[in-house]
XYZ file of C-alpha atoms in Angstrom:
510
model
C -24.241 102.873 69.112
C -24.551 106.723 69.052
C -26.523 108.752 71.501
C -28.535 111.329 69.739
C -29.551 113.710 71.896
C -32.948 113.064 73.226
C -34.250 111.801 76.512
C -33.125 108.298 76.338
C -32.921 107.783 72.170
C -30.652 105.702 71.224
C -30.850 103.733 67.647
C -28.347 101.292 66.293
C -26.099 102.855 63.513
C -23.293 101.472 61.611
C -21.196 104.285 59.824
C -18.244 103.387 57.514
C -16.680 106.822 57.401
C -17.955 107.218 54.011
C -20.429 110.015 53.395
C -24.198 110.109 54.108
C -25.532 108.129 51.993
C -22.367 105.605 50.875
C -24.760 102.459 53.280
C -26.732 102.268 50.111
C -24.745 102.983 47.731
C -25.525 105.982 46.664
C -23.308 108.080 44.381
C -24.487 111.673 45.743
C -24.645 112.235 49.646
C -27.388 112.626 51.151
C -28.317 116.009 52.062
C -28.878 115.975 56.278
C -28.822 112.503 57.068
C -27.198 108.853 56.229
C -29.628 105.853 56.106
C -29.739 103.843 59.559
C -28.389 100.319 57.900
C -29.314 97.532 60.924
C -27.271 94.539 60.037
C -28.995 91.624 60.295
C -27.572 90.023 63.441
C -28.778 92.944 65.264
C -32.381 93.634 63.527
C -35.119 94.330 65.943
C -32.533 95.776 68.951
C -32.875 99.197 68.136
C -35.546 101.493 70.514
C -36.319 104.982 71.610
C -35.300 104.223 75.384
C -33.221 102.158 77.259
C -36.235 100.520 78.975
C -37.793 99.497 75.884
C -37.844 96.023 74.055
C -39.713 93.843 71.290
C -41.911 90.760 72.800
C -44.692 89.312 70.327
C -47.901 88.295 71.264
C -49.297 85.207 70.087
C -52.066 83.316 68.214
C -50.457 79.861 68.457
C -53.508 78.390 66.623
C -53.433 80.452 63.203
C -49.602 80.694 63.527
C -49.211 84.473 64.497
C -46.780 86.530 66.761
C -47.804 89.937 66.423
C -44.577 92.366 67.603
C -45.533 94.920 70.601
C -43.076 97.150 72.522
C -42.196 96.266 76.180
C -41.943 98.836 78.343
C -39.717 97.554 81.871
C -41.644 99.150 84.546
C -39.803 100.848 87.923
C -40.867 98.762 91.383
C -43.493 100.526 93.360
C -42.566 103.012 96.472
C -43.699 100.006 98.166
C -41.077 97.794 96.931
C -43.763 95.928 95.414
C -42.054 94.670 91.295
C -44.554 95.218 88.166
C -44.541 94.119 85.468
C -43.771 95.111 82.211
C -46.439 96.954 80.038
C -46.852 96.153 76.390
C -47.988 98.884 74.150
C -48.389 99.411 70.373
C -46.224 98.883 68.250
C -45.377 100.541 64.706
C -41.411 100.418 64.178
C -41.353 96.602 62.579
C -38.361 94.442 62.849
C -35.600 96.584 61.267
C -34.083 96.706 57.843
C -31.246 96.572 56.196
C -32.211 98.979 53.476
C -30.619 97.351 50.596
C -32.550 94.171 50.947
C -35.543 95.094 52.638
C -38.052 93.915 55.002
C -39.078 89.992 54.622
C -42.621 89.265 52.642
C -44.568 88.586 56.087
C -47.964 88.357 54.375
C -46.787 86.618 50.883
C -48.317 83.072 52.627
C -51.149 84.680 53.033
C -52.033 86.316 50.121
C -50.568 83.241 48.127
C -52.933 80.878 49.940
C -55.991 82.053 49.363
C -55.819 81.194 45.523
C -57.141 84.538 44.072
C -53.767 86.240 42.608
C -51.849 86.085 39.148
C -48.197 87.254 38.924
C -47.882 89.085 35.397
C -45.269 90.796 33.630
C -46.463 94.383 34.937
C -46.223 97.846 32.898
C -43.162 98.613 31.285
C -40.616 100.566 33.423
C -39.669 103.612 31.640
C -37.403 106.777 32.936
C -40.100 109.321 32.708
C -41.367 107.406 35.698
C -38.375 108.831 37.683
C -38.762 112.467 36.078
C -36.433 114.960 34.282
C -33.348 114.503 35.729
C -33.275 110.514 35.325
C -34.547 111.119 31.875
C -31.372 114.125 31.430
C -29.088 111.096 32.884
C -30.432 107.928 31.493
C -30.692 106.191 34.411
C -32.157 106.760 38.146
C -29.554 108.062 40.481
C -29.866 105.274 42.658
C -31.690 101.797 41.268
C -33.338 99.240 43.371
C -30.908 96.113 44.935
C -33.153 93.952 46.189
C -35.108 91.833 45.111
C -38.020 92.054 42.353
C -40.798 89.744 42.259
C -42.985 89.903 39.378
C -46.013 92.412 40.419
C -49.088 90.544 41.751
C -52.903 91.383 40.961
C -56.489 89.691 41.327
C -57.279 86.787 38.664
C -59.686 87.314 36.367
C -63.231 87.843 37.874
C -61.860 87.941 41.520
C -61.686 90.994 43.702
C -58.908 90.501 46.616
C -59.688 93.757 49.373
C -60.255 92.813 52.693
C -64.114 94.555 52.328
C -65.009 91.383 50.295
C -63.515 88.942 52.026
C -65.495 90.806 55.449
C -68.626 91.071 53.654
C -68.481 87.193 52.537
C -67.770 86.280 56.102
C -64.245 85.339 55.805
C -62.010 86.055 58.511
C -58.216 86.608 56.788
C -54.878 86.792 58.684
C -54.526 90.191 58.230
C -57.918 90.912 60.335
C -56.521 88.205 63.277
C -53.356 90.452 63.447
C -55.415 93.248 63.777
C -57.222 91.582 66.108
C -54.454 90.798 68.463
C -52.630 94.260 67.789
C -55.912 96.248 68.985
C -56.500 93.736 72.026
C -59.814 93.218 70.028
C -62.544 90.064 68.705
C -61.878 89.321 65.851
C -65.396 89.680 64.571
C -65.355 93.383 65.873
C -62.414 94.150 63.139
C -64.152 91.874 60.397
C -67.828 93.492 61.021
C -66.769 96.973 60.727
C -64.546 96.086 57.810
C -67.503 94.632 56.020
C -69.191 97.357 57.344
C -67.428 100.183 55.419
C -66.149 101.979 59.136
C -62.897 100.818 59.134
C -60.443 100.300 56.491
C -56.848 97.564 56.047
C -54.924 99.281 53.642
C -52.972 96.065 52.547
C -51.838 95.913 49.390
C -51.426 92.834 47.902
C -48.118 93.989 46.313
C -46.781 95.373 50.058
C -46.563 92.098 51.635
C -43.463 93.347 53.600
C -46.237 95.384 55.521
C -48.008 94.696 59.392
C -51.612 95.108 59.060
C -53.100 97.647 60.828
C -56.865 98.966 61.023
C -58.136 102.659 60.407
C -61.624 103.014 61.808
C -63.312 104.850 64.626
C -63.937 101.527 66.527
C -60.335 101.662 67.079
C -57.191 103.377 68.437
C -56.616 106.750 66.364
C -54.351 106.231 64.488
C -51.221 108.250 62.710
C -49.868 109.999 59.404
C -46.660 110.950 58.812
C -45.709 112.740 55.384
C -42.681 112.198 53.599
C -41.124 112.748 50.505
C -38.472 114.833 48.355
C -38.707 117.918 46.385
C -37.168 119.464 43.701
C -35.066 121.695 46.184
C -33.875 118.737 48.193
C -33.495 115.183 50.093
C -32.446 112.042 48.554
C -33.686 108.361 48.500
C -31.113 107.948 51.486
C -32.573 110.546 53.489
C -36.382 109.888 52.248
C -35.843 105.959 53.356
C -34.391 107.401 56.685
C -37.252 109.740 57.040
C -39.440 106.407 56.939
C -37.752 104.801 59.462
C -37.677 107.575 61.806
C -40.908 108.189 61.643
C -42.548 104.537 62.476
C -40.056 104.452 65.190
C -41.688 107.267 66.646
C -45.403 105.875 66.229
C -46.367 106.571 62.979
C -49.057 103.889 62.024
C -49.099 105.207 58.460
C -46.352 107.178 55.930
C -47.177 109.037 52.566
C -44.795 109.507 50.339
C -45.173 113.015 48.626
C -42.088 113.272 46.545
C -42.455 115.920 43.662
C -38.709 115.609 43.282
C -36.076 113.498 41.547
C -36.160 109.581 41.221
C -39.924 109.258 42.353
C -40.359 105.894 41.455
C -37.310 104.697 42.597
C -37.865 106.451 45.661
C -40.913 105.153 46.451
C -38.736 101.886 46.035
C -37.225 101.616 48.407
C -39.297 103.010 50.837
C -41.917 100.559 50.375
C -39.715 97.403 50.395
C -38.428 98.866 53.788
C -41.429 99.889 55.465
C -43.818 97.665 57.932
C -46.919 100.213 57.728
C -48.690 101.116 54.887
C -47.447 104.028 52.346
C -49.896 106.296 51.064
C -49.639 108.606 47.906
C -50.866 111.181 46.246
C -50.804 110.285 42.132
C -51.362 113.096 40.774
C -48.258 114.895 41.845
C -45.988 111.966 39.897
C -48.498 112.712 36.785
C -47.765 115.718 37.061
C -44.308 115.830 36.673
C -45.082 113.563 33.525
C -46.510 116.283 31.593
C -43.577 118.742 32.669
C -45.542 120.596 35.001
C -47.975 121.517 32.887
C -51.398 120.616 34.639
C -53.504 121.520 31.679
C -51.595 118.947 30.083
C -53.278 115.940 32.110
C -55.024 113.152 30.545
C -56.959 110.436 31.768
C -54.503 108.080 30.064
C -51.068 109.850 31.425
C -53.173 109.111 35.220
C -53.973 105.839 34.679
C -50.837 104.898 33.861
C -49.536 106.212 36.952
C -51.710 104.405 39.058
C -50.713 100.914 37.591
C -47.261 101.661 38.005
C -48.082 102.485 42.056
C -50.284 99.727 42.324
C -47.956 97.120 40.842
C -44.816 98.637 43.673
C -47.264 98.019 46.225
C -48.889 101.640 47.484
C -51.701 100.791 49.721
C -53.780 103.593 49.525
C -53.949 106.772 47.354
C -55.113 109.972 47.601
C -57.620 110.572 44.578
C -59.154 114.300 44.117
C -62.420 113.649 43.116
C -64.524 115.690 44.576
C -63.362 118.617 43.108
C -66.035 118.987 40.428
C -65.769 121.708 38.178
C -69.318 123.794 39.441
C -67.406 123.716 42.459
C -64.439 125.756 41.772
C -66.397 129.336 41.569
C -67.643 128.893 45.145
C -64.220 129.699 46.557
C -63.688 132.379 44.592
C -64.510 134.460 47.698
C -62.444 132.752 50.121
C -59.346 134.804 52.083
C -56.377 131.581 51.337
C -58.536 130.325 48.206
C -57.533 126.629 47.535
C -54.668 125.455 49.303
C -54.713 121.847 48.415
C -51.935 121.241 45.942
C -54.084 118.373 44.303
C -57.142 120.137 44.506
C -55.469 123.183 42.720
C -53.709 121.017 40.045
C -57.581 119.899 38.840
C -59.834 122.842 39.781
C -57.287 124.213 37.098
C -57.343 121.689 34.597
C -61.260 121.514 35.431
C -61.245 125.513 34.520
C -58.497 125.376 31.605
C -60.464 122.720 29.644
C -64.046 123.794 30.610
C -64.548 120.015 31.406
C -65.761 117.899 34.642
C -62.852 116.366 36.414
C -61.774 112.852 34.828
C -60.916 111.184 38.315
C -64.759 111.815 38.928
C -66.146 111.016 35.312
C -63.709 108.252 35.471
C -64.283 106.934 38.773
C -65.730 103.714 38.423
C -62.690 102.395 35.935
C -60.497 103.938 39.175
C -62.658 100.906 41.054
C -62.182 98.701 39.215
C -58.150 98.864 39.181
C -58.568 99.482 43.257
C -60.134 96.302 43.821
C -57.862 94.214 41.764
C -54.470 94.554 43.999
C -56.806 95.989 47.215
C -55.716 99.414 47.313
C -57.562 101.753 49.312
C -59.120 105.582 48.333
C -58.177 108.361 50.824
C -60.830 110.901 48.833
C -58.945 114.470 49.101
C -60.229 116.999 49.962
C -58.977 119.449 47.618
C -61.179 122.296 48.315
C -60.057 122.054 51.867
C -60.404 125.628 54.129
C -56.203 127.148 54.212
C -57.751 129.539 56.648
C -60.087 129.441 59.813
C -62.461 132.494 58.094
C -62.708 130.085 55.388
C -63.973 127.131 57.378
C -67.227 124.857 56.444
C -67.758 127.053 53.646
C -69.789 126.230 50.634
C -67.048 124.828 48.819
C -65.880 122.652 51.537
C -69.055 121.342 51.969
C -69.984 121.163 48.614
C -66.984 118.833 47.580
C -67.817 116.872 50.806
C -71.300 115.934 49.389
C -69.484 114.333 46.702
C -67.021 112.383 48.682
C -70.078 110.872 50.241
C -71.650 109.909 46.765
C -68.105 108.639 46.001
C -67.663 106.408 48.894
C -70.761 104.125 48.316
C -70.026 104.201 44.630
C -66.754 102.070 46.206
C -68.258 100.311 48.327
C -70.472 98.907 45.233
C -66.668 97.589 43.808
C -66.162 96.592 47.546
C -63.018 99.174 47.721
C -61.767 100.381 50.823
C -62.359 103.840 51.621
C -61.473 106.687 53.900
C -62.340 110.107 53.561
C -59.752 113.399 53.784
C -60.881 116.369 56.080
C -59.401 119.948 56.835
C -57.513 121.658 57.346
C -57.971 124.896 59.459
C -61.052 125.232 61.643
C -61.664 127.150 64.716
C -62.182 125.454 67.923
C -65.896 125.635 68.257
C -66.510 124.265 64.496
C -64.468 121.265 64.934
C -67.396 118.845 65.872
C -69.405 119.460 63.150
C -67.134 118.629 60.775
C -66.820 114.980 62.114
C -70.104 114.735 62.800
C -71.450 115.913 58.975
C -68.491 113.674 57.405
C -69.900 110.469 59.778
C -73.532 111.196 58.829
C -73.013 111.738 54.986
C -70.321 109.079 54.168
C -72.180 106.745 56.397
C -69.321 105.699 59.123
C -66.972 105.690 56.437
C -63.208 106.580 58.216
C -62.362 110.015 58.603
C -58.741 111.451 57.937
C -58.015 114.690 59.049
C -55.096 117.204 58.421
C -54.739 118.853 61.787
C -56.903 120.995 62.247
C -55.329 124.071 63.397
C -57.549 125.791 65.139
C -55.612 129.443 64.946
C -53.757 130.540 62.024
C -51.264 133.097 64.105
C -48.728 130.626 64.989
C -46.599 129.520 62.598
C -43.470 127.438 63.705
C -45.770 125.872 66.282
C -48.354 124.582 63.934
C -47.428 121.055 65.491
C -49.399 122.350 68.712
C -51.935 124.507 67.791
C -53.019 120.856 65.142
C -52.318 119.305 68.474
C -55.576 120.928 69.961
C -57.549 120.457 67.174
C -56.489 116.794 66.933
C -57.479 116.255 70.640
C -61.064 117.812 69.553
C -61.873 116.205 66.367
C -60.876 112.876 67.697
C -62.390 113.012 70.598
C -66.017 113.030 68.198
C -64.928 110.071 66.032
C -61.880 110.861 63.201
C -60.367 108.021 62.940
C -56.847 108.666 61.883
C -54.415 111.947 62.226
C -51.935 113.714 60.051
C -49.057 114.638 62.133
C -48.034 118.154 61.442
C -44.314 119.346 62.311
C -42.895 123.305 63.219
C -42.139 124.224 59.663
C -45.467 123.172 58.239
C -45.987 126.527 56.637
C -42.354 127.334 56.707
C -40.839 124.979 54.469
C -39.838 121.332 54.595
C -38.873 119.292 57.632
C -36.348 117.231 57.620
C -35.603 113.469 60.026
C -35.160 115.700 62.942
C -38.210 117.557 63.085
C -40.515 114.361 62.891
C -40.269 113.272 66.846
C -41.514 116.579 67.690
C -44.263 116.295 65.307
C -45.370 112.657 66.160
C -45.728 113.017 69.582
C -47.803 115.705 69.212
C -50.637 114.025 67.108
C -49.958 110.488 69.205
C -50.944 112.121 72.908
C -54.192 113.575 71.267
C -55.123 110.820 69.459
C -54.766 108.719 72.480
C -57.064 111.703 74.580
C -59.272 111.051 71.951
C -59.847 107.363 71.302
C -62.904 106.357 72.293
């Protein structure tokens, strides 16, 4: 066991003397750190501080032990003993990385009689990107093991907003249940209800359910996720871990870098939250680059090959509509959202309405067979505070409310993105438009920072506007680190950025 460094942090870690990296296998080191390997004797014993441990609580009638962190309490001045408090918990059992996390929810899913296994879409190299294409192989291919993809039989949808909405209370919403100290029929009404979300891919089942809804605790993002410039599948699936061990309830993978598919992998086989992406970034590396290149087709594709690996909910730029794209012409920061660039260009280059809005519906219809959920971007986001609740902003809001009952008519999840930067004083009215125009639907916001003069300690100016926007109903948080607009954090940085969006959003639960 290593000590490393921070106020009682201690994580089991088995090194071999080989370089980072060698754990998995991996030809090339990794770049900062080795991946954490847990043997399995000794899964579940790792935790931030020497007073913490795993206990369970328990449903002994539907068969469910739901894992929660016990915290040993100090004895009173009095003398008097207390006991231990049990808190939320987001780390999951432990992994070893090369084989992955168990199926927990495969019973489940298999039981209710409404999946197929199928062959799945052909795995080719371009799904891992240039270099794997220069190579002929991925740098670093899957070990464990690969069930044949899963998705909805014919004429069935399988998201947890039908089976709410036809009064059926599934596992996943008991765990939920007993995770949030909750009825049951509080998650499964609100579900039905289109305010909360279960982003539970059928194709995940290594995953814990959790809930994202306003009813409930606020709830965390942490992004993840190489580039071009750096990181490695050993470091990406370390990232992971770090970050749910520090409270993450959520992770997104954002690689834009080499091995994309086969980084995305191995994260999800190792991780016990749901992993959010953003698709358009992998089709874009399948046209080169070249955004003008995009096609409905080359997207599509993309999103069958992230639905089949198990990505529980995706980050779809649809809002950006192309009548849209002059109204920030005026802005100071213009648009800052990479996605929201990528099609207000392609929108522009073309002279044509964006296809993930014209082609929405058929994006509905492939949601609700494996039950993945939309995070609707908001790609015309404000990069500045002078350019906050502009007309573009709120224009490409107005559709994001359209969108979200066009869902709801497929009986898709959804949750919708907000900014971004916003000043103090402007915060509550972007909750409170987003609540009234998407009807309840879950908000997910970016921040806000609510000054734009301090960068390397974005992570606590976001940490004020986190404490704000939650405290008037956003349902989930992006974490934001130091570097945010400095360049890209690595494992390190992550526990000061958690912490930082986990104290707010617990100011600001309801």
């Amino acid at each position: 066991m290593r000590d490393l460094g921070r106020e009682g942090a201690r994580v089991i870690f088995i090194h071999t003397g080989a370089p980072a990296g060698a754990e998995i296998g991996l030809t090339q080191p990794a770049t900062v750190e080795p991946v954490r390997v847990i043997p399995a004797k000794e899964v579940g014993t790792f935790e931030r501080h020497d007073s913490h441990s795993v206990a369970y609580v328990h449903d002994q009638k539907h068969q469910l032990a739901v894992p929660v962190t016990e915290i040993a309490l100090a004895d009173s001045p009095n003398g008097v003993q207390n006991a231990p408090l049990s808190v939320y918990r987001t780390a999951g059992p432990g992994s070893n990385p090369v084989m992955g996390l168990p199926s927990l929810r495969h019973p489940w899913i298999a039981g209710r009689g409404d999946v197929e296994p199928y062959k799945g879409r052909e795995r080719t190299l371009f799904d891992d990107g240039k270099s794997a294409v220069r190579r002929g192989s991925a740098s670093e291919e899957w070990q464990g093991a690969r069930p044949e993809p899963l998705r909805a039989t014919e004429g069935r949808t399988v998201t947890q907003i039908h089976y709410a909405r036809q009064g059926i209370i599934t596992e996943e919403m008991r765990f939920v249940a007993l995770r949030e100290n909750c009825d049951v029929e509080l998650v499964r009404a609100e579900v039905a209800a289109g305010r909360a979300i279960i982003p539970n891919n059928i194709n995940h089942p290594e995953s814990e359910p959790m809930i994202i809804g306003k009813a409930f605790l606020v709830k965390i993002n942490a992004n993840i996720g190489n580039s071009a410039l750096t990181s490695s599948i050993a470091e990406e699936v370390s990232k992971m871990q770090w970050a749910t061990q520090w409270g993450a309830d959520t992770v997104m993978d954002l690689s834009t870098g080499d091995d994309i598919h086969t980084t995305r992998e191995w994260i999800i086989r190792n991780s016990p939250v749901p992993i959010g992406t953003v698709p358009i970034y992998q089709a874009l590396e399948k046209v080169n680059g070249e955004a003008n290149d995009l096609t409905w087709e080359i997207f599509r594709d993309t999103l069958i090959e992230q639905c089949e690996q198990g990505v529980d909910y995706m980050t779809i730029h649809a809002g950006v509509l192309l009548r849209y794209v002059p109204l920030s012409a005026e802005r100071v920061t213009g648009i800052v959202s990479r996605g929201g660039s990528i099609m207000a260009g392609w929108c522009l280059a073309h002279h044509r309405e964006n296809f993930l809005y014209t082609r929405f519906d058929e994006l509905c219809e492939i949601f609700a067979r494996y039950d993945v959920a939309f995070s609707l971007g908001d790609g015309l986001r404000p990069g500045s505070i002078a350019d906050a609740n502009d007309a573009a902003q709120f224009a490409e809001l107005d559709t994001l409310a359209e969108l979200t009952k066009r869902a709801w008519e497929f009986d898709v999840q959804v949750m919708v993105e907000g900014p971004g930067h916003i000043p103090f004083h402007l915060v509550r009215e972007n909750v409170e438009r987003q609540q009234e125009l998407c009807d309840g639907a879950p908000f997910y916001t970016l921040g806000p920072l609510v000054t734009d003069v301090a960068p390397s300690y974005d992570h606590i100016t976001s940490a004020i506007g986190a404490t704000e926007i939650a405290r008037y109903g956003t349902a989930m948080l992006c974490y934001i680190t130091p570097k945010e607009h400095l360049g890209l954090p690595n494992r390190d940085r992550r526990p000061r950025g958690g912490p930082c969006k986990r104290a707010p959003g617990r100011a600001g639960t309801r």
